Short mmCIF file of C-alpha atoms in Angstrom, two decimals:
data_model
loop_
_atom_site.label_atom_id
_atom_site.label_comp_id
_atom_site.label_asym_id
_atom_site.label_seq_id
_atom_site.Cartn_x
_atom_site.Cartn_y
_atom_site.Cartn_z
CA MET A 1 -7.47 9.50 -6.62
CA THR A 2 -10.17 12.16 -7.00
CA ALA A 3 -9.58 15.05 -9.39
CA ALA A 4 -11.46 18.30 -8.65
CA PRO A 5 -14.00 19.36 -9.79
CA HIS A 6 -14.88 15.95 -11.20
CA GLY A 7 -14.12 14.24 -7.92
CA GLU A 8 -16.41 16.61 -6.05
CA THR A 9 -19.17 15.92 -8.58
CA LEU A 10 -18.76 12.16 -8.10
CA GLN A 11 -18.89 12.64 -4.32
CA GLN A 12 -22.44 13.95 -4.78
CA LEU A 13 -23.48 10.53 -6.07
CA GLY A 14 -22.61 9.14 -2.63
CA ALA A 15 -25.59 11.04 -1.20
CA VAL A 16 -27.96 8.78 -3.15
CA PRO A 17 -29.11 5.92 -0.87
CA GLY A 18 -27.66 2.63 -2.06
CA VAL A 19 -24.78 4.09 -4.10
CA VAL A 20 -21.47 2.55 -3.08
CA GLY A 21 -19.16 4.62 -5.29
CA GLY A 22 -18.35 5.86 -8.76
CA LEU A 23 -15.44 6.52 -11.04
CA LEU A 24 -14.79 8.33 -14.29
CA PHE A 25 -12.32 6.74 -16.74
CA ASP A 26 -11.23 7.32 -20.31
CA GLY A 27 -10.59 5.17 -23.39
CA ARG A 28 -6.99 4.57 -22.34
CA GLY A 29 -8.25 3.08 -19.09
CA GLU A 30 -6.99 5.96 -16.93
CA VAL A 31 -9.06 6.81 -13.86
CA LEU A 32 -9.85 10.52 -14.15
CA ALA A 33 -11.80 10.79 -10.88
CA SER A 34 -12.97 8.36 -8.23
CA ALA A 35 -15.34 8.45 -5.27
CA PHE A 36 -15.19 5.04 -3.64
CA PRO A 37 -14.87 4.28 0.07
CA PRO A 38 -11.29 3.60 1.25
CA VAL A 39 -12.07 -0.11 1.61
CA PHE A 40 -11.90 -0.38 -2.20
CA ASP A 41 -8.39 -0.97 -3.51
CA ALA A 42 -7.33 1.94 -5.76
CA ALA A 43 -5.10 -0.38 -7.82
CA GLY A 44 -8.03 -2.73 -8.36
CA LEU A 45 -10.21 0.16 -9.56
CA ARG A 46 -7.44 1.29 -11.94
CA GLY A 47 -7.15 -2.30 -13.18
CA LEU A 48 -10.89 -2.47 -13.84
CA ALA A 49 -10.81 0.82 -15.74
CA GLY A 50 -7.77 -0.38 -17.71
CA ARG A 51 -9.45 -3.63 -18.72
CA LEU A 52 -12.65 -1.89 -19.79
CA GLY A 53 -10.74 0.83 -21.65
CA ALA A 54 -8.73 -1.80 -23.56
CA ASP A 55 -11.74 -3.96 -24.44
CA GLY A 56 -12.76 -3.45 -28.07
CA TYR A 57 -16.29 -4.75 -27.51
CA PHE A 58 -16.82 -2.37 -24.59
CA GLN A 59 -15.55 0.59 -26.65
CA GLU A 60 -17.84 -0.36 -29.54
CA TRP A 61 -20.87 -0.95 -27.32
CA MET A 62 -20.38 2.25 -25.34
CA ALA A 63 -19.69 4.58 -28.28
CA GLY A 64 -21.84 7.70 -28.50
CA GLU A 65 -23.05 10.18 -25.94
CA ASN A 66 -26.22 8.29 -25.01
CA ALA A 67 -24.52 4.93 -24.47
CA ALA A 68 -25.62 3.11 -21.32
CA LEU A 69 -24.92 -0.27 -19.77
CA ASP A 70 -26.56 -1.74 -16.68
CA LEU A 71 -25.29 -4.96 -15.12
CA ARG A 72 -27.09 -6.71 -12.28
CA TYR A 73 -25.35 -9.10 -9.92
CA GLN A 74 -26.42 -10.92 -6.78
CA ASP A 75 -24.49 -8.59 -4.45
CA GLY A 76 -24.79 -5.32 -6.35
CA ASN A 77 -25.34 -3.54 -9.64
CA VAL A 78 -23.15 -1.55 -12.00
CA ALA A 79 -24.30 1.28 -14.25
CA VAL A 80 -22.03 2.75 -16.94
CA ARG A 81 -22.81 5.93 -18.91
CA ALA A 82 -20.85 7.70 -21.64
CA VAL A 83 -19.55 11.20 -20.81
CA ASP A 84 -17.72 13.10 -23.59
CA GLY A 85 -15.24 10.39 -24.59
CA SER A 86 -15.01 8.92 -21.10
CA TRP A 87 -17.30 6.76 -18.97
CA LEU A 88 -18.97 7.09 -15.61
CA LEU A 89 -19.16 3.79 -13.71
CA VAL A 90 -21.38 3.59 -10.63
CA LEU A 91 -21.58 0.65 -8.21
CA TYR A 92 -24.83 0.46 -6.24
CA THR A 93 -26.82 -2.00 -4.17
CA ALA A 94 -30.10 -3.66 -5.15
CA GLN A 95 -31.85 -1.50 -2.54
CA ALA A 96 -31.10 1.74 -4.46
CA ASN A 97 -34.11 3.52 -5.95
CA ALA A 98 -33.60 3.11 -9.72
CA GLN A 99 -35.46 6.31 -10.64
CA LEU A 100 -33.61 8.44 -8.10
CA LEU A 101 -30.30 6.96 -9.22
CA SER A 102 -31.09 7.61 -12.88
CA MET A 103 -31.99 11.24 -12.18
CA SER A 104 -28.87 11.70 -10.04
CA MET A 105 -26.62 10.19 -12.73
CA THR A 106 -28.17 12.50 -15.33
CA GLN A 107 -27.37 15.51 -13.12
CA VAL A 108 -23.83 14.28 -12.45
CA ILE A 109 -23.23 13.75 -16.19
CA ARG A 110 -24.45 17.30 -16.91
CA ARG A 111 -22.09 18.69 -14.27
CA LEU A 112 -19.17 16.63 -15.61
CA ARG A 113 -19.81 17.92 -19.13
CA ALA A 114 -20.14 21.51 -17.88
CA ALA A 115 -16.81 21.21 -16.01
CA GLY A 116 -15.03 20.29 -19.26
CA PRO A 117 -12.74 17.42 -20.15
CA ALA A 118 -11.23 15.58 -17.23
CA ARG A 119 -7.50 15.05 -16.96
CA SER A 120 -5.82 12.35 -14.98
CA SER A 121 -4.31 13.57 -11.73
CA GLU A 122 -1.42 11.17 -12.22
CA PRO A 123 1.51 11.99 -14.51
CA PRO A 124 1.26 10.27 -17.88
CA ALA A 125 3.04 6.96 -17.95
CA ALA A 126 5.70 6.27 -20.53
CA PRO A 127 4.22 4.31 -23.42
CA ALA A 128 4.75 0.59 -23.19
CA PRO A 129 6.99 -1.07 -25.78
CA PRO A 130 5.14 -2.32 -28.88
CA LEU A 131 5.51 -5.98 -27.92
CA GLU A 132 3.86 -5.38 -24.52
CA ARG A 133 1.01 -3.45 -26.15
CA LEU A 134 0.55 -6.25 -28.70
CA ARG A 135 0.37 -8.80 -25.87
CA ALA A 136 -2.20 -6.67 -24.04
CA VAL A 137 -4.41 -6.33 -27.13
CA VAL A 138 -4.21 -10.05 -27.91
CA THR A 139 -5.05 -10.97 -24.31
CA ALA A 140 -7.97 -8.52 -24.18
CA GLU A 141 -9.39 -9.58 -27.55
CA LEU A 142 -8.85 -13.33 -27.42
CA GLY A 143 -9.23 -13.97 -23.69
CA GLY A 144 -8.90 -17.69 -22.97
CA HIS A 145 -7.92 -18.38 -26.60
CA ALA A 146 -4.83 -16.15 -26.47
CA ALA A 147 -2.18 -18.73 -25.45
CA GLN A 148 -0.97 -19.72 -28.91
CA ALA A 149 -1.10 -16.14 -30.19
CA LEU A 150 1.00 -15.02 -27.21
CA GLU A 151 3.53 -17.76 -28.00
CA ILE A 152 3.86 -16.38 -31.54
CA LEU A 153 4.40 -12.86 -30.21
CA ASN A 154 6.88 -14.00 -27.56
CA ALA A 155 8.95 -15.83 -30.21
CA ALA A 156 9.20 -12.69 -32.37
CA GLY A 157 12.35 -10.63 -32.26
CA PRO A 158 12.40 -6.95 -31.26
CA LYS A 159 12.84 -5.69 -34.83
CA PRO A 160 9.79 -4.02 -36.40
CA ARG A 161 9.89 -6.48 -39.32
CA ASP A 162 9.67 -9.42 -36.89
CA LEU A 163 6.80 -7.83 -34.99
CA PHE A 164 4.87 -7.16 -38.22
CA GLN A 165 5.32 -10.80 -39.24
CA ALA A 166 4.21 -12.06 -35.81
CA ALA A 167 1.14 -9.79 -35.91
CA ALA A 168 0.26 -11.13 -39.36
CA ASP A 169 0.64 -14.71 -38.09
CA VAL A 170 -1.62 -14.00 -35.10
CA GLU A 171 -4.22 -12.49 -37.44
CA LYS A 172 -4.10 -15.59 -39.68
CA LEU A 173 -4.39 -17.90 -36.68
CA THR A 174 -7.40 -15.96 -35.41
CA ARG A 175 -9.03 -16.06 -38.85
CA LEU A 176 -8.54 -19.82 -39.15
CA PHE A 177 -9.57 -20.93 -35.68
CA ILE A 178 -11.81 -18.24 -34.21
CA ASP A 179 -13.58 -15.78 -36.50
CA ARG A 180 -12.89 -13.63 -39.55
CA LYS A 181 -14.46 -10.50 -38.04
CA LYS A 182 -12.43 -10.91 -34.85
CA ALA A 183 -9.27 -11.44 -36.95
CA ASP A 184 -9.90 -8.25 -38.93
CA GLU A 185 -10.50 -6.24 -35.76
CA LEU A 186 -7.44 -7.68 -34.02
CA GLY A 187 -5.28 -7.12 -37.11
CA ARG A 188 -6.40 -3.48 -37.33
CA LYS A 189 -5.52 -2.88 -33.66
CA MET A 190 -2.10 -4.57 -33.97
CA ARG A 191 -1.24 -2.57 -37.11
CA ALA A 192 -2.21 0.64 -35.28
CA ILE A 193 0.20 -0.24 -32.48
CA LEU A 194 2.97 -0.93 -34.99
CA GLY A 195 2.25 2.30 -36.86
CA LYS A 196 1.04 0.81 -40.11
#
């Protein structure tokens, strides 16, 4: 799954004591380069990148070239840094030296930027049908509250007019029962999918 020279640059992170692995992914959730041990499931890593890339809150939080996110768990830590429209995710143990890791990540980010934009090593997938993309956005944005919205989408016909009406109904439902701001954001994303 590595893509040279970005994959080689990520491999250098593995020399830092306590670093388990790293991956570079873009806003579409495509893994551009990966340097994880073989014990990690490549499909699982692609799924993680896809979920983060599709999450509106993540995209908003991690906008800008100096964006950083550090998550600490009992069994390990995750650091995410913005890199020219993509993100570097590093998994490391609690025993890693935070200063050394920070300096190493800064060097890796400089090398990634110097190498230019990364491209996925996999051929581009055919775009999903609008209904599938609407379902994905609703699931990502509403999480556990998505069931009724998904029922509305599933009942819609394949015609664009039906999909527009279903998207409007989901937006209204979200506005009534969840939050106006969330409804506006979800509505904007669904209209973008439908080309309006």
